[in-house]
């Protein structure tokens, strides 16, 4: 059995299996618990979500698999555990109806507009969770993960169902929410709240067989953390400012194994900055793929920074069969770019697009992240950016600006959301909507242009009285979207 070391901290526990003589209880207690119950059983829970209907419509609620939790599954198995998984978002009881009832109604960003949105529960409700837990033999402990901070409310239901049905099993809550907001997480009723990373599990393959059905897509990890510090991002916070990486040969072996054993033909990298020490990690991995020509695809949906895109890099991606290249532009404003501490700007971006096109990437094959709903942004600025991308012949992937605890932006803009709960910082509530960037317009822009590839002529030729399209036509006619006119 590997030596179990946990780098996180544990906040306030009451469960007798976890109680330590010292306060607050530390990670050692969980480690000891895992050691003590070796050969026993563990239940992993992927909780339901609580979000707006926009998140559902844009397919933003969840990944194909809860890969963080599935890595924990492999780790526990390697420590002799029998592991069960309850996936509250994909359980058969959910059936075809992921969206549940309205949990609450919350006002959106610009109070003057008087817009409110419903927050729905997605996935199993308390009764469904209880029903499933009743079918499970009492495990030695339960581990629940979490991803988005605004999904907090539903965690209380999951934890209380666990306490009702399996009272003897200590419930440990971990993942992004406790790491970013340990205090709020400490009030959800779990026996322990785990902050940080389980180092042993960090780079393990996912226990994909815990998921039902066939497994065509899987998630691999080569890099954890990022050397940059963009003001809106919490990667540094989540990783305690560290970047850790794995040998490319190991990553390749993992993919080969998953392909052979489970039939996976697409591997997704959700690494925050996959080009960290590129020559040492990424390039050798891609070269292996080019040389060995395996029967699987690689995907990098979190994108690359334009400044690292060179002729050589793009040629490699082509040869390795990578079909879509994602770039992070985020903003067209120089000032904003500096304020956000972004690693590159428009000049490098245009150069990167030229290289991609020269290598045959175009249209939907070039996906570009562009942030909307930023503090101080206007509809005009947003539309110029979208037109700029469409005019370049690439596909905008609009990302809803989200103010997150632990980010530098929280220090800068926190005062503007003082008194608001975590759920009120849900992306599509557009916290920074203003007179010149209204909630309704942001909703329209998101629906019309997110991951849509349209020629500018089609927008110009559209016969409509829609105010957003009208504003766009006006910008396009005066060529306001071209960088020389910004
Ligand atoms: C994949 C991903 C997505 C996917 C899918 C998300 C999903 N629901 O599965 C998609 C593309 C949909 C997405 C969308 C968005 N995302 Co996103 N996304 C991610 C990403 C890259 C990975 C999430 C994940 O699964 N992590 C896996 C984690 C939870 O597990 P792990 O690290 O492998 O696990 C280790 C530890 O956490 C710990 N651990 C984990 N669980 C447990 C449990 C126990 C008991 C214990 C002891 C330990 C433990 O040990 C593990 C092993 O080492 C994160 C960045 C990140 N690094 O997390 C951003 C992130 C979650 N996204 C973020 C944002 C802002 C967004 C968007 C708003 C982007 C945008 N502007 O459009 C949208 C929002 C969508 C919406 N609802 O409208 C922010 C979240 C901010 C917040 N307030 O919560 C993050 C953190 C990015 C960032 N760096 O700021 N995203
Ligand atoms: S946004 Fe990307 S480049 Fe910036 S700190 Fe986060 S992961 Fe790194």
Coordinates of C-alpha atoms and ligand atoms in Angstrom, one line a residue:
X1 CA 0.0 0.0 0.0
X2 CA 1.4 3.5 -0.8
X3 CA 2.2 5.7 2.1
X4 CA -0.7 8.0 2.6
X5 CA 0.2 11.7 3.0
X6 CA -2.4 14.4 2.8
X7 CA -1.4 17.9 2.3
X8 CA -4.7 19.5 3.2
X9 CA -6.1 20.7 6.5
X10 CA -9.2 19.5 8.3
X11 CA -11.7 21.8 9.9
X12 CA -13.8 21.0 12.9
X13 CA -15.0 17.5 13.1
X14 CA -17.3 15.8 15.7
X15 CA -17.3 12.3 14.4
X16 CA -15.7 9.9 16.9
X17 CA -13.7 8.2 14.2
X18 CA -12.1 11.5 13.3
X19 CA -11.9 13.3 16.6
X20 CA -8.4 14.3 17.5
X21 CA -7.0 15.6 20.8
X22 CA -5.9 18.8 19.0
X23 CA -8.1 21.5 17.6
X24 CA -8.6 22.1 14.7
X25 CA -8.2 18.5 13.7
X26 CA -5.7 18.0 10.9
X27 CA -5.3 15.9 7.8
X28 CA -3.5 13.3 9.7
X29 CA -6.9 12.3 11.2
X30 CA -8.3 11.5 7.8
X31 CA -5.1 9.7 6.9
X32 CA -5.3 7.7 10.1
X33 CA -9.0 6.9 9.4
X34 CA -8.1 5.7 5.9
X35 CA -5.2 3.6 7.3
X36 CA -7.3 2.2 10.2
X37 CA -10.2 1.1 7.9
X38 CA -7.9 -0.4 5.3
X39 CA -9.6 -3.3 3.6
X40 CA -13.0 -1.7 4.3
X41 CA -15.4 0.2 2.1
X42 CA -15.8 3.8 1.1
X43 CA -18.6 5.6 -0.6
X44 CA -17.8 8.5 -3.0
X45 CA -20.5 11.0 -3.8
X46 CA -20.7 13.4 -6.7
X47 CA -23.3 15.9 -5.4
X48 CA -26.2 17.5 -7.3
X49 CA -25.9 21.0 -8.7
X50 CA -27.8 24.2 -8.2
X51 CA -27.7 26.6 -11.1
X52 CA -29.5 28.8 -13.6
X53 CA -31.2 27.4 -16.7
X54 CA -28.6 29.1 -18.8
X55 CA -25.9 26.8 -17.3
X56 CA -28.0 23.8 -18.3
X57 CA -28.7 25.1 -21.8
X58 CA -25.1 25.8 -22.4
X59 CA -24.1 22.4 -21.1
X60 CA -22.1 23.9 -18.3
X61 CA -23.4 21.9 -15.4
X62 CA -21.0 19.0 -15.4
X63 CA -18.3 17.1 -17.1
X64 CA -18.8 13.7 -18.8
X65 CA -17.3 12.2 -15.6
X66 CA -16.5 13.5 -12.1
X67 CA -12.8 13.0 -12.7
X68 CA -11.6 14.4 -9.3
X69 CA -13.7 11.9 -7.4
X70 CA -12.8 9.1 -9.7
X71 CA -9.1 9.7 -9.0
X72 CA -9.9 9.4 -5.3
X73 CA -11.6 6.1 -6.1
X74 CA -8.3 4.7 -7.6
X75 CA -6.4 6.0 -4.6
X76 CA -8.7 4.3 -2.1
X77 CA -8.7 1.1 -4.1
X78 CA -5.0 1.1 -4.1
X79 CA -5.3 1.3 -0.3
X80 CA -7.4 -1.9 -0.2
X81 CA -10.8 -0.3 -0.2
X82 CA -14.0 -1.5 -1.8
X83 CA -15.3 1.7 -3.4
X84 CA -18.9 2.6 -4.4
X85 CA -19.9 5.8 -6.3
X86 CA -23.2 7.7 -6.1
X87 CA -23.3 10.2 -8.9
X88 CA -26.2 12.4 -8.1
X89 CA -26.1 14.0 -11.6
X90 CA -26.1 10.8 -13.7
X91 CA -27.9 8.3 -11.4
X92 CA -30.6 6.3 -13.3
X93 CA -33.2 7.7 -10.9
X94 CA -32.6 11.1 -12.4
X95 CA -33.9 9.6 -15.7
X96 CA -34.3 12.1 -18.5
X97 CA -35.1 14.9 -16.1
X98 CA -32.0 16.5 -14.7
X99 CA -33.7 19.7 -13.8
X100 CA -35.6 19.6 -10.6
X101 CA -37.7 22.3 -8.8
X102 CA -36.8 25.9 -8.3
X103 CA -34.7 26.2 -5.1
X104 CA -34.9 30.0 -4.9
X105 CA -35.2 33.1 -6.9
X106 CA -32.3 35.6 -6.9
X107 CA -32.0 39.1 -8.2
X108 CA -29.5 39.7 -11.0
X109 CA -26.7 42.1 -11.3
X110 CA -28.2 45.4 -12.3
X111 CA -30.9 46.3 -9.7
X112 CA -32.3 49.0 -11.9
X113 CA -33.4 46.4 -14.4
X114 CA -35.4 44.4 -11.9
X115 CA -34.5 41.0 -13.3
X116 CA -34.6 37.9 -11.2
X117 CA -33.6 34.4 -12.1
X118 CA -34.6 31.0 -10.8
X119 CA -32.0 28.7 -9.3
X120 CA -32.9 25.1 -10.0
X121 CA -31.7 21.9 -8.4
X122 CA -30.1 19.5 -10.9
X123 CA -29.8 15.9 -10.1
X124 CA -31.1 13.7 -7.3
X125 CA -33.2 15.3 -4.6
X126 CA -33.0 14.4 -0.9
X127 CA -35.5 11.5 -1.3
X128 CA -33.6 10.1 -4.3
X129 CA -30.3 10.2 -2.4
X130 CA -31.9 8.5 0.6
X131 CA -33.3 5.8 -1.6
X132 CA -29.9 5.1 -3.1
X133 CA -28.1 5.2 0.3
X134 CA -30.6 2.7 1.7
X135 CA -29.4 0.2 -1.0
X136 CA -25.8 0.6 0.0
X137 CA -24.1 -1.4 2.8
X138 CA -22.8 0.9 5.5
X139 CA -19.4 2.1 4.3
X140 CA -16.5 3.0 6.7
X141 CA -16.7 6.6 5.5
X142 CA -18.3 8.8 2.9
X143 CA -16.3 11.3 0.7
X144 CA -18.1 14.1 -1.1
X145 CA -16.5 16.3 -3.7
X146 CA -17.4 19.8 -4.9
X147 CA -16.5 21.9 -7.8
X148 CA -18.4 25.3 -8.1
X149 CA -18.7 27.5 -5.1
X150 CA -22.3 28.6 -6.1
X151 CA -23.5 25.0 -5.9
X152 CA -23.1 25.1 -2.1
X153 CA -26.8 24.9 -1.1
X154 CA -27.5 21.4 -2.4
X155 CA -24.5 20.0 -0.4
X156 CA -26.4 20.4 2.8
X157 CA -29.2 18.0 1.5
X158 CA -26.6 15.4 0.5
X159 CA -24.9 15.5 3.8
X160 CA -28.1 15.4 5.8
X161 CA -29.3 12.4 3.8
X162 CA -26.0 10.6 4.6
X163 CA -26.4 11.4 8.3
X164 CA -30.0 10.1 8.3
X165 CA -29.4 6.9 6.4
X166 CA -25.8 5.9 7.2
X167 CA -25.2 7.6 10.6
X168 CA -22.2 5.6 11.6
X169 CA -20.2 6.6 8.5
X170 CA -18.2 9.8 8.9
X171 CA -18.9 12.3 6.1
X172 CA -15.9 14.1 4.7
X173 CA -16.4 17.0 2.3
X174 CA -13.5 18.0 0.0
X175 CA -12.7 19.5 -3.4
X176 CA -12.8 23.1 -4.6
X177 CA -15.5 24.5 -2.3
X178 CA -13.9 23.7 1.0
X179 CA -10.5 24.7 -0.3
X180 CA -11.8 28.1 -1.3
X181 CA -14.4 28.6 1.4
X182 CA -13.6 26.4 4.4
X183 CA -15.7 28.4 6.9
X184 CA -18.9 28.2 4.8
X185 CA -18.2 24.6 4.1
X186 CA -17.8 23.9 7.8
X187 CA -21.5 24.9 8.3
X188 CA -22.9 22.3 6.0
X189 CA -23.1 19.5 8.5
X190 CA -20.1 17.3 7.4
X191 CA -18.0 15.6 10.0
X192 CA -14.9 16.9 8.4
X193 CA -14.1 19.5 5.8
X194 CA -10.9 18.8 3.8
X195 CA -9.0 21.7 2.4
X196 CA -6.6 21.1 -0.5
X197 CA -5.2 18.3 -2.4
X198 CA -4.8 14.6 -1.7
X199 CA -1.3 14.4 -3.1
X200 CA -1.4 10.6 -3.6
X201 CA -4.6 10.9 -5.8
X202 CA -3.6 14.0 -7.8
X203 CA -2.2 12.3 -10.9
X204 CA -3.9 8.9 -10.6
X205 CA -5.9 7.5 -13.5
X206 CA -9.7 7.8 -13.0
X207 CA -11.5 4.7 -11.7
X208 CA -13.7 5.0 -14.8
X209 CA -15.4 1.6 -14.2
X210 CA -17.3 3.2 -11.3
X211 CA -19.3 5.0 -14.0
X212 CA -22.0 3.0 -15.8
X213 CA -22.1 2.5 -19.5
X214 CA -19.4 2.6 -22.1
X215 CA -16.4 4.8 -21.6
X216 CA -15.4 6.6 -24.8
X217 CA -14.1 9.7 -23.1
X218 CA -11.7 9.9 -20.2
X219 CA -9.8 12.7 -18.3
X220 CA -6.0 12.7 -17.9
X221 CA -3.8 15.1 -16.0
X222 CA -0.2 16.0 -16.6
X223 CA 0.1 19.4 -14.9
X224 CA -1.6 20.7 -11.8
X225 CA -1.5 24.4 -11.1
X226 CA -0.4 27.4 -13.2
X227 CA 2.7 29.7 -13.1
X228 CA 0.5 32.8 -14.0
X229 CA -1.8 34.7 -11.7
X230 CA -4.7 36.1 -13.7
X231 CA -6.8 38.3 -11.4
X232 CA -10.1 36.4 -11.9
X233 CA -8.8 32.9 -11.6
X234 CA -8.4 30.7 -8.5
X235 CA -6.0 28.1 -9.8
X236 CA -3.1 29.5 -7.7
X237 CA -5.3 29.5 -4.6
X238 CA -6.5 26.0 -5.2
X239 CA -2.9 24.8 -5.6
X240 CA -1.3 26.8 -2.9
X241 CA 0.8 28.7 -5.5
X242 CA 2.5 25.5 -6.6
X243 CA 2.7 23.8 -10.0
X244 CA 3.3 20.1 -10.2
X245 CA 3.9 18.0 -13.2
X246 CA 4.1 14.4 -14.3
X247 CA 6.3 12.5 -16.7
X248 CA 4.9 12.5 -20.2
X249 CA 5.7 8.8 -20.7
X250 CA 3.5 7.9 -17.7
X251 CA 0.7 10.0 -19.2
X252 CA 1.0 8.2 -22.5
X253 CA 1.1 4.8 -20.8
X254 CA -2.1 5.7 -18.9
X255 CA -3.9 6.5 -22.1
X256 CA -2.7 3.4 -23.8
X257 CA -3.9 1.3 -20.9
X258 CA -7.3 3.0 -20.8
X259 CA -7.7 2.7 -24.5
X260 CA -6.9 -1.1 -24.5
X261 CA -8.8 -2.0 -21.4
X262 CA -11.8 0.3 -21.6
X263 CA -12.1 1.4 -25.2
X264 CA -11.5 5.1 -24.5
X265 CA -10.9 6.9 -27.8
X266 CA -10.8 10.5 -26.6
X267 CA -8.7 11.9 -23.8
X268 CA -9.5 15.3 -22.4
X269 CA -6.9 17.4 -20.6
X270 CA -8.5 19.8 -18.1
X271 CA -5.0 20.9 -16.9
X272 CA -5.1 24.6 -15.9
X273 CA -1.9 25.3 -17.8
X274 CA -0.9 22.3 -19.8
X275 CA 2.1 24.1 -21.4
X276 CA 4.0 24.4 -18.1
X277 CA 7.6 23.5 -18.9
X278 CA 6.4 22.7 -22.4
X279 CA 9.7 21.2 -23.6
X280 CA 9.9 18.9 -20.6
X281 CA 6.3 17.7 -20.6
X282 CA 3.9 18.6 -23.4
X283 CA 6.3 18.4 -26.4
X284 CA 7.5 14.8 -25.5
X285 CA 3.9 13.7 -25.0
X286 CA 2.8 15.1 -28.4
X287 CA 5.9 13.6 -30.0
X288 CA 5.0 10.2 -28.6
X289 CA 1.6 10.5 -30.1
X290 CA 3.0 11.5 -33.5
X291 CA 5.5 8.7 -33.5
X292 CA 3.2 5.9 -32.2
X293 CA 0.0 7.0 -34.0
X294 CA -2.3 5.5 -31.3
X295 CA -6.0 5.0 -32.1
X296 CA -7.2 7.8 -29.8
X297 CA -7.6 11.6 -29.8
X298 CA -6.4 14.3 -27.5
X299 CA -8.4 17.3 -26.5
X300 CA -7.3 20.5 -24.7
X301 CA -10.5 22.4 -24.0
X302 CA -9.1 24.8 -21.5
X303 CA -7.0 26.4 -24.2
X304 CA -3.6 27.8 -24.8
X305 CA -2.2 31.3 -24.3
X306 CA -1.5 32.9 -27.7
X307 CA 2.0 33.9 -26.8
X308 CA 3.2 30.3 -26.7
X309 CA 1.8 29.4 -30.1
X310 CA 4.6 29.0 -32.6
X311 CA 4.9 27.4 -36.1
X312 CA 6.5 24.4 -34.6
X313 CA 3.9 24.0 -31.9
X314 CA 1.0 24.2 -34.3
X315 CA 2.6 21.8 -36.8
X316 CA 3.0 19.3 -33.9
X317 CA -0.7 19.6 -33.0
X318 CA -1.7 19.0 -36.6
X319 CA 0.6 16.0 -36.9
X320 CA -0.8 14.6 -33.6
X321 CA -4.4 14.9 -35.0
X322 CA -5.6 17.5 -32.5
X323 CA -8.8 18.8 -34.3
X324 CA -9.7 21.9 -32.3
X325 CA -7.4 24.5 -30.9
X326 CA -8.7 26.6 -28.1
X327 CA -7.1 30.0 -27.4
X328 CA -7.8 32.3 -24.5
X329 CA -8.2 35.9 -25.7
X330 CA -10.5 36.9 -22.7
X331 CA -10.5 40.6 -23.5
X332 CA -9.8 43.0 -26.4
X333 CA -9.0 45.9 -24.0
X334 CA -5.3 46.6 -23.4
X335 CA -6.1 48.2 -20.0
X336 CA -8.3 45.4 -18.9
X337 CA -5.7 42.9 -20.0
X338 CA -3.0 44.6 -17.9
X339 CA -5.4 44.8 -14.9
X340 CA -6.3 41.1 -15.2
X341 CA -2.6 40.3 -15.4
X342 CA -3.1 38.2 -18.6
X343 CA 0.0 36.7 -20.1
X344 CA -0.5 38.0 -23.7
X345 CA -2.6 40.4 -25.8
X346 CA -4.2 41.1 -29.1
X347 CA -1.1 41.4 -31.2
X348 CA 0.1 37.9 -30.2
X349 CA -3.4 36.6 -30.5
X350 CA -3.7 37.8 -34.2
X351 CA -0.2 36.3 -34.9
X352 CA -1.3 33.0 -33.3
X353 CA -4.5 32.9 -35.5
X354 CA -2.4 33.5 -38.6
X355 CA -0.2 30.5 -37.7
X356 CA -3.2 28.3 -37.0
X357 CA -4.8 29.2 -40.3
X358 CA -1.6 28.6 -42.2
X359 CA -1.8 25.1 -40.8
X360 CA -5.3 24.5 -42.0
X361 CA -7.2 25.3 -38.7
X362 CA -10.3 27.4 -39.3
X363 CA -13.9 28.1 -38.3
X364 CA -15.0 25.7 -35.5
X365 CA -11.5 24.3 -35.4
X366 CA -10.4 27.5 -33.7
X367 CA -12.3 28.2 -30.5
X368 CA -11.6 31.4 -28.6
X369 CA -12.5 32.2 -24.9
X370 CA -13.8 35.7 -24.5
X371 CA -15.1 37.0 -21.2
X372 CA -18.4 38.8 -20.9
X373 CA -20.0 40.6 -18.0
X374 CA -16.7 42.0 -16.6
X375 CA -16.8 44.9 -14.2
X376 CA -17.0 48.1 -16.2
X377 CA -17.6 46.4 -19.5
X378 CA -20.2 47.7 -22.0
X379 CA -22.3 45.9 -24.5
X380 CA -20.5 47.8 -27.2
X381 CA -17.1 46.4 -26.1
X382 CA -18.5 42.9 -26.0
X383 CA -20.1 43.0 -29.4
X384 CA -16.9 44.5 -30.9
X385 CA -14.9 41.6 -29.5
X386 CA -17.4 39.0 -30.9
X387 CA -17.4 40.6 -34.3
X388 CA -13.6 40.8 -34.3
X389 CA -13.5 37.0 -33.7
X390 CA -16.1 36.2 -36.3
X391 CA -14.4 38.5 -38.8
X392 CA -11.1 36.6 -38.2
X393 CA -13.1 33.4 -39.1
X394 CA -12.9 31.8 -35.6
X395 CA -15.5 30.6 -33.1
X396 CA -16.2 32.7 -29.9
X397 CA -16.6 30.6 -26.7
X398 CA -18.2 33.1 -24.3
X399 CA -17.3 32.8 -20.7
X400 CA -19.5 34.4 -18.1
X401 CA -17.3 36.5 -15.7
X402 CA -17.5 35.0 -12.2
X403 CA -16.2 36.7 -9.1
X404 CA -14.7 34.0 -6.9
X405 CA -13.5 34.1 -3.3
X406 CA -9.7 33.6 -3.3
X407 CA -9.1 35.5 -6.5
X408 CA -7.4 38.8 -6.7
X409 CA -10.5 40.3 -8.2
X410 CA -12.3 39.5 -5.0
X411 CA -9.9 41.9 -3.2
X412 CA -10.6 44.5 -5.9
X413 CA -14.4 44.1 -6.3
X414 CA -15.4 42.3 -3.1
X415 CA -16.9 45.5 -1.7
X416 CA -19.5 45.6 -4.6
X417 CA -20.9 42.2 -3.6
X418 CA -20.6 42.6 0.2
X419 CA -23.3 40.7 2.1
X420 CA -24.0 38.4 -0.8
X421 CA -23.9 34.6 -0.3
X422 CA -21.9 32.3 -2.5
X423 CA -25.0 31.3 -4.6
X424 CA -25.5 35.0 -5.5
X425 CA -22.2 34.9 -7.3
X426 CA -23.4 32.4 -9.8
X427 CA -22.1 33.3 -13.3
X428 CA -25.4 33.9 -15.1
X429 CA -26.7 36.3 -12.4
X430 CA -24.3 38.8 -14.1
X431 CA -23.2 40.6 -10.9
X432 CA -21.5 43.4 -12.9
X433 CA -24.3 44.2 -15.3
X434 CA -24.7 48.0 -15.5
X435 CA -26.6 50.7 -17.5
X436 CA -24.5 50.0 -20.6
X437 CA -24.4 46.2 -20.2
X438 CA -27.9 45.0 -19.2
X439 CA -28.7 41.5 -17.8
X440 CA -31.1 40.9 -20.7
X441 CA -28.6 41.9 -23.3
X442 CA -25.9 39.7 -21.7
X443 CA -28.4 36.8 -21.8
X444 CA -29.1 37.4 -25.4
X445 CA -25.4 37.7 -26.4
X446 CA -24.6 34.5 -24.5
X447 CA -27.4 32.6 -26.3
X448 CA -26.8 34.0 -29.7
X449 CA -23.1 33.8 -29.9
X450 CA -21.7 31.2 -27.5
X451 CA -19.9 28.6 -29.6
X452 CA -21.7 29.7 -32.7
X453 CA -19.7 30.3 -35.9
X454 CA -21.4 32.9 -38.1
X455 CA -20.0 34.9 -41.0
X456 CA -20.2 38.7 -40.3
X457 CA -22.2 39.0 -43.6
X458 CA -24.9 36.9 -42.2
X459 CA -25.3 39.2 -39.2
X460 CA -25.2 42.3 -41.5
X461 CA -27.8 40.8 -43.7
X462 CA -30.2 39.7 -40.9
X463 CA -33.6 41.4 -41.1
X464 CA -34.4 41.8 -37.4
X465 CA -35.5 44.3 -34.8
X466 CA -33.5 42.6 -32.1
X467 CA -31.5 45.3 -30.2
X468 CA -28.4 43.3 -29.8
X469 CA -28.2 42.3 -33.5
X470 CA -29.1 45.9 -34.4
X471 CA -26.2 47.2 -32.3
X472 CA -23.9 44.7 -33.9
X473 CA -24.9 45.6 -37.4
X474 CA -24.2 49.3 -36.6
X475 CA -20.7 48.4 -35.3
X476 CA -19.9 46.2 -38.3
X477 CA -21.0 48.9 -40.8
X478 CA -18.7 51.5 -39.3
X479 CA -16.0 48.8 -38.9
X480 CA -15.8 49.4 -35.2
X481 CA -14.7 45.8 -34.6
X482 CA -11.4 46.2 -36.4
X483 CA -8.5 46.8 -34.0
X484 CA -7.4 50.0 -35.7
X485 CA -10.8 51.5 -34.8
X486 CA -10.8 50.5 -31.1
Ligands
LIG1 C1 -13.7 21.1 -15.8 C2 -14.1 22.5 -15.4 C3 -15.3 23.0 -16.0 C4 -16.2 22.2 -16.9 C5 -17.1 21.2 -16.1 C6 -17.3 21.6 -14.7 C7 -18.0 20.5 -13.9 N1 -19.1 20.8 -13.3 O1 -17.6 19.4 -13.9 C8 -17.0 23.3 -17.6 C9 -16.4 23.5 -18.9 C10 -18.5 23.0 -17.7 C11 -16.7 24.5 -16.7 C12 -17.5 25.7 -16.8 C13 -17.2 26.8 -16.0 N2 -16.2 27.0 -15.1 CO1 -15.0 25.6 -14.7 N3 -13.6 24.5 -14.2 C14 -13.3 23.2 -14.6 C15 -12.0 22.8 -13.9 C16 -10.8 23.0 -14.9 C17 -11.9 21.4 -13.3 C18 -13.1 21.1 -12.4 C19 -12.9 19.8 -11.7 O2 -13.6 18.8 -12.0 N4 -12.0 19.7 -10.8 C20 -11.6 18.5 -10.1 C21 -11.4 18.8 -8.7 C22 -12.6 19.1 -7.8 O3 -10.9 17.6 -8.2 P1 -9.3 17.4 -8.1 O4 -8.6 18.7 -8.1 O5 -8.8 16.4 -9.2 O6 -9.3 16.6 -6.7 C23 -8.3 16.8 -5.8 C24 -8.6 17.8 -4.6 O7 -9.6 18.7 -5.0 C25 -9.1 16.9 -3.5 N5 -10.4 16.5 -3.5 C26 -11.4 16.6 -4.4 N6 -12.6 16.1 -3.9 C27 -12.3 15.6 -2.7 C28 -13.2 15.0 -1.8 C29 -12.7 14.7 -0.5 C30 -13.5 14.0 0.5 C31 -11.3 14.9 -0.2 C32 -10.7 14.5 1.1 C33 -10.4 15.5 -1.2 C34 -11.0 15.9 -2.4 O8 -8.2 15.8 -3.7 C35 -8.2 15.5 -5.1 C36 -7.0 14.7 -5.6 O9 -5.8 15.4 -5.5 C37 -11.8 23.9 -12.8 C38 -10.4 24.2 -12.3 C39 -10.0 23.2 -11.3 N7 -8.7 23.0 -11.2 O10 -10.8 22.7 -10.5 C40 -12.6 25.1 -13.4 C41 -13.4 25.9 -12.4 C42 -14.1 25.0 -11.4 N8 -14.3 26.6 -13.2 C43 -14.6 27.8 -12.9 C44 -15.4 28.7 -13.7 C45 -15.4 30.2 -13.2 C46 -16.2 28.2 -14.7 C47 -17.1 29.1 -15.6 C48 -17.9 30.2 -14.9 C49 -16.3 29.6 -16.7 C50 -17.0 30.5 -17.5 N9 -16.7 31.8 -17.2 O11 -17.8 30.2 -18.4 C51 -18.1 28.0 -16.1 C52 -19.3 27.9 -15.3 C53 -20.4 27.1 -15.8 C54 -21.7 27.5 -15.3 N10 -22.3 26.8 -14.3 O12 -22.3 28.5 -15.8 C55 -13.8 28.2 -11.6 C56 -14.8 28.1 -10.4 C57 -15.1 29.3 -9.7 C58 -16.0 29.1 -8.6 N11 -16.5 30.2 -8.1 O13 -16.3 28.0 -8.2 C59 -12.7 27.1 -11.7 C60 -12.1 26.8 -10.3 C61 -11.6 27.7 -12.6 C62 -10.7 28.7 -12.0 N12 -9.4 28.5 -12.0 O14 -11.0 29.8 -11.5 N13 -15.7 24.3 -15.9
LIG2 S1 -6.6 32.0 -16.2 FE1 -5.3 30.4 -17.1 S2 -3.2 31.4 -17.4 FE2 -4.4 32.7 -15.9 S3 -3.8 31.9 -13.9 FE3 -5.7 30.8 -14.4 S4 -5.0 28.9 -15.3 FE4 -3.3 30.3 -15.3

